[in-house]
Amino acid sequence: MTTPAIYITLVLMFPLLGGVITYLSGSKNASRLSLMGMLPGAVIAGFLIYQSHDASLVVRWEWLPGYEFGWCIDRISAVLIGLVYLVSLLVHLFSAHYLSHDRAIHRYFGKLGFFTASMIGLLAADHFLLVFIFWELVGFSSYLLIGFWYEDVEKAVAARKAFMVNRVADAGLLIGVILMVTELNQPFLSSLVGGESSLLVHLAGFGLMIGALGKSAQFPFSGWLPKAMAGPTPVSALIHAATMVAAGVYLLIRVAPFLSPPVLNTTAAIGAVTAFMAAVSALTQHDIKKVLAYSTISQLGYMVMGIGAGAYQASLFHLWTHAFFKAGLFLAAGAVIHYLHTLKHTDSTFDAQDMRTMGGLKKVLPFTHVAFIICGLALSGLPLFSGFLSKEGILSGVWLWAIDHSANGYWWAYLVSDLAFVTALLTPIYIGRQILLVFHGTPRTALEKLPHMEPLGLVKVPLMVLSVGALWLVNALNPLDAGGWWLSSFLFGDSAGPGHGSIQVWTMMLSIALAVGGLAISYIFYRPGSMRSLGYQMAMVPAKWYRRLTFEGWYLESIYDGLSGNYIKVAKAARIFDRKVIDWLVNAAGVSTVVFSKALAVIDREVVDGLVNFVAWLFRGVGGVFTKIQSGKVQNQLIWMVLLLLVLVLWSQF
Amino acid sequence: MTQIPLTYYLILSAFLLCSGLLIVLIKKNAVFVLIGIELMLNAANLNLVAFSKFDPELNGQVFAIFSVVIAAAEAAIALAILLNIYKTYDTSDLDDLNTLKH
């Protein structure tokens, strides 16, 4: 084996082996064992980043004669593998505490290791088929983890729903992959060539785009991500915020050079629509995790939009920063949920995820509070935080794209950038609302005397690391310059990054204004002591149609249900059709065959056999006559002899 | 002495031949068949003698004497075979002597 192959094998196998060993050895030392798999893997991942600086690690082998397969870890892959390892490691740490009382903790860590390995496989894969395989493995392990508490029917159903929605989108990816490998003959991600414009290229591009949209929970597939919140909260942090949902964005970044302009424009539009719709949905949720889920969809919409608009560097940057602050938000939310859960786990009707039961938690969870605020401000796009940098990059990229495209006759291009800016206003509103409702104000429900129960040191580490990662300084030196990402020149070379034109300055000022304005709006509505804050405990499912629309997430889930319900109706109709018509046809065909064959049998017996029998009878008769001559009796033969003699004599006479 | 015309001889000979032939064809006993054969032979001899009347060299009569001698020898052999058959198969019925058929 070559050196790159050894690296790739190691980096893939460590989490998988750790997971398998943890699963097999039972729940006793589960968290420690799984960390034993993760830590060496993380070291190798760090080494891979160093290695990829000089040259990409490429492994190619002949899978079938004349058919090459391959892995490739270039700088982008290496950095993202490092990111996956980092977040996964932190989530492992956090889970050790979060699930310490769960009997099936070894199953949990087994699945987590399996997921990490599949995710890394996806990032390391170069051949489209490998990408597809790991894509499905990632989806499958996500399904396993969402349904971790499978005894709860609701959660098992949620896992299935999330899985099924992904399957629909994966059909698109499969079409794209098949077209890329067989028709277009571009099976390797690392060597895609674009610029062609044929029907097949458009079709393959749309297929790949649909697959990516499904995995990244973009409209119209976005409904699965809120459902995925049924899984344990650390899982949501790892899979449904930082890594797996970013796989779609990763794929889009990879295939962006290949995609044709119509596909890219569609991508940008869908990203903007998703970002806006999800941000609106996040405004009215009561579930602490659902707010974050919709927020994730919204931020992924930003990334997808950025790729569509050609600002994929900014999108990758946003993927990076988002992984930190969103994982931080989820883990902090997990700490809150865990706290409330241990507090009230005797009451079965109590919902530890409902924000109506929270409030004023900053006194009992000060550390979590600070982490949540840092990550929340990063999400809202305030300067000095990481989210501001990457979001500004995307916004200015989209703005430039809109200027460019509207000049070329795309009248809707400005709608895309406008939606992006509106979303930038909505983001601080919903996250500000959440911070105020969860941590500030007076405690709601019966949590009058809250015991001070801050998470243990082990849990603080992930929150600390992720919060620090959400600050500007670890990402770029200049807190206002979107192009100043440390990794920017490492990943894209010197050509990357937006310039410093007036658009960038305007974007910067506008996004600061929007972030501050949004936070101010949320403070006005939900400040401690305000009417909404005090009455929030009694808040019901909203009655007005537009609030209801956002609360239900634009009814996407109902639409899925309706669609699948109609499928069932169609299937039932098809079943009746099958029974009545097709079965009847088949039966009729059977009966007519029997009748026909009976008739054939009669013909066979009477005519064909009759002929044969007639011939046989004829020969038997003739033979019978002639055997009588040969009777074996001397006198008979003599009689014949005499007769023949007579005949001969008479013949010669006449 | 008036000559008896040849036709009479021939008619007698034909009668003898037909009687012999009938005996050969009808009778089941091998001895009768032999007698039938003798009759037919003698019919032929009669023909020879009758025709030699009109032949100055008397070839026909000589031939007839040969024929009688050979017929005697043949009858002796045939009777010997017949006797052996009777001893072996306990029958002289021709219908029962059909071992060659199978």
CSV table of C-alpha atoms in Angstrom, one decimal, chain A residues 144-464:
chain,number,residue,atom,x,y,z
A,144,LEU,CA,-30.0,5.3,13.0
A,145,LEU,CA,-29.1,8.2,15.3
A,146,ILE,CA,-32.4,10.1,14.9
A,147,GLY,CA,-34.1,6.9,15.9
A,148,PHE,CA,-31.8,6.2,18.7
A,149,TRP,CA,-34.7,6.2,21.2
A,150,TYR,CA,-36.6,3.9,19.0
A,151,GLU,CA,-38.9,2.7,21.8
A,152,ASP,CA,-40.6,6.1,21.4
A,153,VAL,CA,-42.9,5.5,18.4
A,154,GLU,CA,-43.0,9.2,17.5
A,155,LYS,CA,-39.2,9.3,17.3
A,156,ALA,CA,-39.0,6.2,15.3
A,157,VAL,CA,-41.5,7.6,12.9
A,158,ALA,CA,-39.6,10.9,12.7
A,159,ALA,CA,-36.4,9.0,11.9
A,160,ARG,CA,-38.2,7.2,9.1
A,161,LYS,CA,-39.7,10.4,7.7
A,162,ALA,CA,-36.3,12.2,7.7
A,163,PHE,CA,-34.9,9.1,5.9
A,164,MET,CA,-37.6,8.9,3.3
A,165,VAL,CA,-37.4,12.6,2.4
A,166,ASN,CA,-33.7,12.1,1.9
A,167,ARG,CA,-34.3,9.1,-0.3
A,168,VAL,CA,-36.5,11.2,-2.6
A,169,ALA,CA,-33.7,13.7,-3.1
A,170,ASP,CA,-31.1,10.9,-3.4
A,171,ALA,CA,-32.9,9.6,-6.5
A,172,GLY,CA,-31.8,12.9,-8.1
A,173,LEU,CA,-28.3,12.4,-6.9
A,174,LEU,CA,-28.3,8.9,-8.3
A,175,ILE,CA,-29.4,10.2,-11.7
A,176,GLY,CA,-26.6,12.7,-11.6
A,177,VAL,CA,-24.0,10.2,-10.6
A,178,ILE,CA,-25.1,7.7,-13.2
A,179,LEU,CA,-25.0,10.4,-15.9
A,180,MET,CA,-21.6,11.6,-14.7
A,181,VAL,CA,-20.0,8.2,-14.7
A,182,THR,CA,-21.5,6.6,-17.8
A,183,GLU,CA,-22.6,9.3,-20.2
A,184,LEU,CA,-20.4,12.3,-19.5
A,185,ASN,CA,-17.4,10.2,-18.5
A,186,GLN,CA,-16.3,12.5,-15.6
A,187,PRO,CA,-16.3,10.1,-12.7
A,188,PHE,CA,-13.8,11.9,-10.6
A,189,LEU,CA,-14.7,14.9,-8.4
A,190,SER,CA,-11.2,16.3,-8.5
A,191,SER,CA,-11.0,16.5,-12.2
A,192,LEU,CA,-14.4,17.9,-13.3
A,193,VAL,CA,-14.5,19.9,-16.5
A,194,GLY,CA,-17.3,22.4,-17.0
A,195,GLY,CA,-18.2,24.7,-19.8
A,196,GLU,CA,-20.2,22.3,-21.9
A,197,SER,CA,-23.9,23.0,-22.5
A,198,SER,CA,-25.9,20.1,-23.5
A,199,LEU,CA,-29.1,18.6,-22.3
A,200,LEU,CA,-27.2,15.8,-20.5
A,201,VAL,CA,-24.9,18.3,-18.7
A,202,HIS,CA,-28.0,20.3,-17.5
A,203,LEU,CA,-29.7,17.1,-16.4
A,204,ALA,CA,-26.7,15.7,-14.5
A,205,GLY,CA,-26.2,19.2,-12.9
A,206,PHE,CA,-29.8,19.3,-11.8
A,207,GLY,CA,-29.6,15.7,-10.5
A,208,LEU,CA,-26.5,16.5,-8.4
A,209,MET,CA,-28.2,19.7,-7.2
A,210,ILE,CA,-31.3,17.9,-6.1
A,211,GLY,CA,-29.2,15.4,-4.2
A,212,ALA,CA,-27.3,18.2,-2.5
A,213,LEU,CA,-30.5,20.1,-1.7
A,214,GLY,CA,-32.0,17.0,-0.1
A,215,LYS,CA,-29.0,16.4,2.2
A,216,SER,CA,-28.6,20.1,3.1
A,217,ALA,CA,-32.4,20.3,3.8
A,218,GLN,CA,-33.1,22.9,1.2
A,219,PHE,CA,-36.6,23.7,-0.1
A,220,PRO,CA,-38.6,21.6,-0.9
A,221,PHE,CA,-36.8,19.0,1.1
A,222,SER,CA,-36.3,21.1,4.2
A,223,GLY,CA,-39.0,19.5,6.2
A,224,TRP,CA,-36.9,16.6,7.3
A,225,LEU,CA,-34.4,18.5,9.4
A,226,PRO,CA,-36.9,19.7,12.1
A,227,LYS,CA,-38.1,16.0,12.2
A,228,ALA,CA,-34.5,15.0,12.8
A,229,MET,CA,-34.5,16.8,16.1
A,230,ALA,CA,-36.0,13.7,17.6
A,231,GLY,CA,-32.5,12.4,18.0
A,232,PRO,CA,-30.3,13.1,21.0
A,233,THR,CA,-29.2,16.7,21.1
A,234,PRO,CA,-25.4,16.0,20.7
A,235,VAL,CA,-26.3,14.1,17.5
A,236,SER,CA,-28.2,17.2,16.3
A,237,ALA,CA,-25.1,19.2,17.0
A,238,LEU,CA,-22.8,16.9,15.1
A,239,ILE,CA,-25.0,15.7,12.2
A,240,HIS,CA,-27.8,18.1,11.8
A,241,ALA,CA,-25.9,21.3,12.3
A,242,ALA,CA,-22.2,20.9,11.7
A,243,THR,CA,-21.3,18.0,9.4
A,244,MET,CA,-23.9,15.9,7.5
A,245,VAL,CA,-26.2,18.7,6.4
A,246,ALA,CA,-23.0,20.5,5.2
A,247,ALA,CA,-22.4,17.5,2.9
A,248,GLY,CA,-24.8,18.9,0.3
A,249,VAL,CA,-22.9,22.2,0.4
A,250,TYR,CA,-19.6,20.3,0.1
A,251,LEU,CA,-20.9,18.4,-2.9
A,252,LEU,CA,-22.1,21.6,-4.5
A,253,ILE,CA,-18.7,23.3,-3.9
A,254,ARG,CA,-17.0,20.3,-5.5
A,255,VAL,CA,-19.2,20.1,-8.6
A,256,ALA,CA,-19.6,23.9,-8.9
A,257,PRO,CA,-17.0,24.1,-11.7
A,258,PHE,CA,-19.1,21.6,-13.7
A,259,LEU,CA,-22.6,23.0,-13.1
A,260,SER,CA,-24.1,25.0,-16.0
A,261,PRO,CA,-25.5,28.5,-15.5
A,262,PRO,CA,-29.1,27.5,-15.3
A,263,VAL,CA,-28.4,25.0,-12.5
A,264,LEU,CA,-26.3,27.6,-10.6
A,265,ASN,CA,-29.0,30.2,-10.9
A,266,THR,CA,-31.6,27.8,-9.7
A,267,THR,CA,-29.4,26.9,-6.8
A,268,ALA,CA,-29.0,30.5,-5.8
A,269,ALA,CA,-32.7,31.1,-6.0
A,270,ILE,CA,-33.6,28.0,-4.0
A,271,GLY,CA,-30.9,28.9,-1.4
A,272,ALA,CA,-32.4,32.3,-0.9
A,273,VAL,CA,-36.0,31.0,-0.7
A,274,THR,CA,-34.9,28.4,1.8
A,275,ALA,CA,-33.0,30.8,3.9
A,276,PHE,CA,-35.9,33.2,4.1
A,277,MET,CA,-38.6,30.5,4.6
A,278,ALA,CA,-36.7,28.8,7.4
A,279,ALA,CA,-35.8,32.1,9.1
A,280,VAL,CA,-39.5,32.9,9.1
A,281,SER,CA,-40.3,29.5,10.5
A,282,ALA,CA,-37.8,29.9,13.3
A,283,LEU,CA,-39.6,33.0,14.6
A,284,THR,CA,-42.5,31.3,16.2
A,285,GLN,CA,-41.3,27.9,17.4
A,286,HIS,CA,-41.7,26.8,21.0
A,287,ASP,CA,-39.3,23.9,20.9
A,288,ILE,CA,-35.7,25.0,21.7
A,289,LYS,CA,-34.2,22.6,19.2
A,290,LYS,CA,-36.7,23.4,16.4
A,291,VAL,CA,-35.6,27.1,16.5
A,292,LEU,CA,-32.1,25.9,16.0
A,293,ALA,CA,-33.1,23.4,13.3
A,294,TYR,CA,-34.9,26.1,11.2
A,295,SER,CA,-31.9,28.3,11.8
A,296,THR,CA,-29.6,25.6,10.4
A,297,ILE,CA,-31.8,25.3,7.3
A,298,SER,CA,-31.7,29.0,6.9
A,299,GLN,CA,-27.9,29.2,7.3
A,300,LEU,CA,-27.5,26.3,4.9
A,301,GLY,CA,-29.7,28.2,2.5
A,302,TYR,CA,-27.1,31.0,2.7
A,303,MET,CA,-24.3,28.6,1.8
A,304,VAL,CA,-26.2,27.1,-1.1
A,305,MET,CA,-27.1,30.6,-2.3
A,306,GLY,CA,-23.5,31.6,-2.1
A,307,ILE,CA,-22.4,28.7,-4.3
A,308,GLY,CA,-25.1,29.4,-6.8
A,309,ALA,CA,-23.9,33.0,-6.9
A,310,GLY,CA,-20.4,31.9,-7.4
A,311,ALA,CA,-19.1,32.9,-4.0
A,312,TYR,CA,-18.2,29.4,-3.0
A,313,GLN,CA,-15.2,30.5,-1.0
A,314,ALA,CA,-17.5,32.5,1.3
A,315,SER,CA,-19.8,29.5,1.4
A,316,LEU,CA,-17.1,27.2,2.5
A,317,PHE,CA,-16.0,29.8,5.1
A,318,HIS,CA,-19.6,30.0,6.3
A,319,LEU,CA,-19.7,26.2,6.5
A,320,TRP,CA,-16.7,26.3,8.7
A,321,THR,CA,-17.9,29.1,11.0
A,322,HIS,CA,-21.4,27.7,11.1
A,323,ALA,CA,-20.1,24.3,12.2
A,324,PHE,CA,-18.6,25.9,15.2
A,325,PHE,CA,-21.3,28.3,16.4
A,326,LYS,CA,-24.2,26.0,15.5
A,327,ALA,CA,-22.7,23.0,17.2
A,328,GLY,CA,-22.1,25.3,20.1
A,329,LEU,CA,-25.7,26.4,20.2
A,330,PHE,CA,-26.9,22.8,20.0
A,331,LEU,CA,-24.6,21.6,22.7
A,332,ALA,CA,-25.6,24.6,24.9
A,333,ALA,CA,-29.3,23.7,24.2
A,334,GLY,CA,-28.4,20.2,25.1
A,335,ALA,CA,-27.0,21.3,28.4
A,336,VAL,CA,-30.2,23.2,29.1
A,337,ILE,CA,-32.4,20.2,28.1
A,338,HIS,CA,-30.2,17.9,30.2
A,339,TYR,CA,-30.5,20.2,33.1
A,340,LEU,CA,-34.3,20.4,32.9
A,341,HIS,CA,-34.5,16.7,32.3
A,342,THR,CA,-32.6,15.6,35.3
A,343,LEU,CA,-34.6,18.2,37.3
A,344,LYS,CA,-38.0,17.0,36.4
A,345,HIS,CA,-37.6,13.5,35.0
A,346,THR,CA,-40.3,12.2,37.3
A,347,ASP,CA,-43.1,14.1,35.6
A,348,SER,CA,-43.9,12.3,32.4
A,349,THR,CA,-45.8,15.1,30.8
A,350,PHE,CA,-43.0,17.6,31.3
A,351,ASP,CA,-41.3,18.6,28.0
A,352,ALA,CA,-37.7,19.5,28.7
A,353,GLN,CA,-37.4,21.0,25.2
A,354,ASP,CA,-40.3,23.4,25.4
A,355,MET,CA,-39.1,27.0,25.8
A,356,ARG,CA,-42.4,27.8,27.6
A,357,THR,CA,-41.0,25.9,30.6
A,358,MET,CA,-37.7,27.8,30.6
A,359,GLY,CA,-36.7,31.3,31.4
A,360,GLY,CA,-34.2,32.9,33.7
A,361,LEU,CA,-31.8,30.0,33.4
A,362,LYS,CA,-28.7,32.3,33.3
A,363,LYS,CA,-28.6,32.2,37.1
A,364,VAL,CA,-28.3,28.4,37.2
A,365,LEU,CA,-26.4,27.9,34.0
A,366,PRO,CA,-24.1,30.9,33.7
A,367,PHE,CA,-21.4,29.1,31.7
A,368,THR,CA,-23.9,27.6,29.2
A,369,HIS,CA,-25.5,31.1,29.1
A,370,VAL,CA,-22.3,32.7,28.0
A,371,ALA,CA,-21.5,30.0,25.4
A,372,PHE,CA,-25.0,30.3,24.0
A,373,ILE,CA,-24.8,34.1,23.7
A,374,ILE,CA,-21.4,34.0,22.0
A,375,CYS,CA,-22.6,31.4,19.5
A,376,GLY,CA,-26.0,33.1,19.1
A,377,LEU,CA,-24.3,36.5,18.4
A,378,ALA,CA,-22.1,34.7,15.9
A,379,LEU,CA,-25.2,33.4,14.2
A,380,SER,CA,-26.9,36.7,14.2
A,381,GLY,CA,-23.9,38.2,12.4
A,382,LEU,CA,-22.6,40.8,14.8
A,383,PRO,CA,-19.1,42.1,14.2
A,384,LEU,CA,-16.3,40.6,16.2
A,385,PHE,CA,-17.9,37.2,15.8
A,386,SER,CA,-17.2,34.6,13.1
A,387,GLY,CA,-20.6,34.5,11.6
A,388,PHE,CA,-20.3,38.2,10.6
A,389,LEU,CA,-17.2,37.5,8.5
A,390,SER,CA,-18.6,34.6,6.5
A,391,LYS,CA,-22.1,36.0,6.1
A,392,GLU,CA,-20.8,39.2,4.9
A,393,GLY,CA,-18.8,37.3,2.3
A,394,ILE,CA,-21.9,35.5,1.0
A,395,LEU,CA,-24.0,38.7,1.1
A,396,SER,CA,-21.6,40.8,-0.9
A,397,GLY,CA,-21.1,37.9,-3.3
A,398,VAL,CA,-24.8,37.5,-3.8
A,399,TRP,CA,-25.2,41.3,-4.2
A,400,LEU,CA,-22.5,41.4,-6.9
A,401,TRP,CA,-24.0,38.4,-8.6
A,402,ALA,CA,-27.4,40.1,-8.6
A,403,ILE,CA,-26.0,43.3,-10.1
A,404,ASP,CA,-24.3,41.2,-12.8
A,405,HIS,CA,-27.3,39.0,-13.6
A,406,SER,CA,-30.0,41.7,-13.5
A,407,ALA,CA,-28.0,43.5,-16.1
A,408,ASN,CA,-28.2,40.4,-18.2
A,409,GLY,CA,-31.9,40.1,-18.1
A,410,TYR,CA,-32.5,38.1,-15.0
A,411,TRP,CA,-35.1,40.4,-13.5
A,412,TRP,CA,-35.4,38.2,-10.4
A,413,ALA,CA,-31.7,38.3,-9.4
A,414,TYR,CA,-32.3,41.2,-7.0
A,415,LEU,CA,-35.1,39.3,-5.3
A,416,VAL,CA,-32.4,36.7,-4.3
A,417,SER,CA,-30.1,39.2,-2.7
A,418,ASP,CA,-33.0,41.0,-1.1
A,419,LEU,CA,-34.2,37.8,0.4
A,420,ALA,CA,-30.7,37.2,1.7
A,421,PHE,CA,-30.7,40.6,3.4
A,422,VAL,CA,-34.2,40.2,4.8
A,423,THR,CA,-33.0,36.9,6.3
A,424,ALA,CA,-30.0,38.7,7.8
A,425,LEU,CA,-32.6,40.8,9.7
A,426,LEU,CA,-34.7,37.8,10.7
A,427,THR,CA,-31.8,35.8,12.0
A,428,PRO,CA,-30.9,38.0,15.0
A,429,ILE,CA,-34.6,38.4,15.8
A,430,TYR,CA,-35.2,34.7,16.3
A,431,ILE,CA,-31.9,34.0,18.0
A,432,GLY,CA,-32.4,37.0,20.2
A,433,ARG,CA,-35.9,35.8,21.1
A,434,GLN,CA,-34.5,32.5,22.0
A,435,ILE,CA,-31.7,33.8,24.2
A,436,LEU,CA,-34.1,36.1,26.0
A,437,LEU,CA,-36.8,33.5,26.4
A,438,VAL,CA,-34.5,30.7,27.6
A,439,PHE,CA,-32.0,32.5,29.8
A,440,HIS,CA,-33.5,35.8,30.8
A,441,GLY,CA,-36.6,37.0,32.5
A,442,THR,CA,-38.2,35.1,35.4
A,443,PRO,CA,-38.3,31.3,35.6
A,444,ARG,CA,-41.6,29.9,34.3
A,445,THR,CA,-43.5,26.9,35.5
A,446,ALA,CA,-42.7,25.5,39.0
A,447,LEU,CA,-39.0,26.0,38.7
A,448,GLU,CA,-39.0,28.5,41.5
A,449,LYS,CA,-36.0,27.2,43.4
A,450,LEU,CA,-33.6,26.1,40.8
A,451,PRO,CA,-30.7,24.1,42.1
A,452,HIS,CA,-27.4,25.4,40.8
A,453,MET,CA,-26.2,22.6,38.6
A,454,GLU,CA,-23.7,23.7,36.1
A,455,PRO,CA,-22.4,21.0,33.8
A,456,LEU,CA,-19.2,19.2,34.7
A,457,GLY,CA,-15.7,20.1,33.5
A,458,LEU,CA,-15.8,17.5,30.7
A,459,VAL,CA,-18.9,19.2,29.3
A,460,LYS,CA,-17.5,22.6,29.6
A,461,VAL,CA,-14.6,21.8,27.2
A,462,PRO,CA,-16.7,21.4,24.1
A,463,LEU,CA,-18.7,24.5,24.8
A,464,MET,CA,-15.6,26.4,25.4
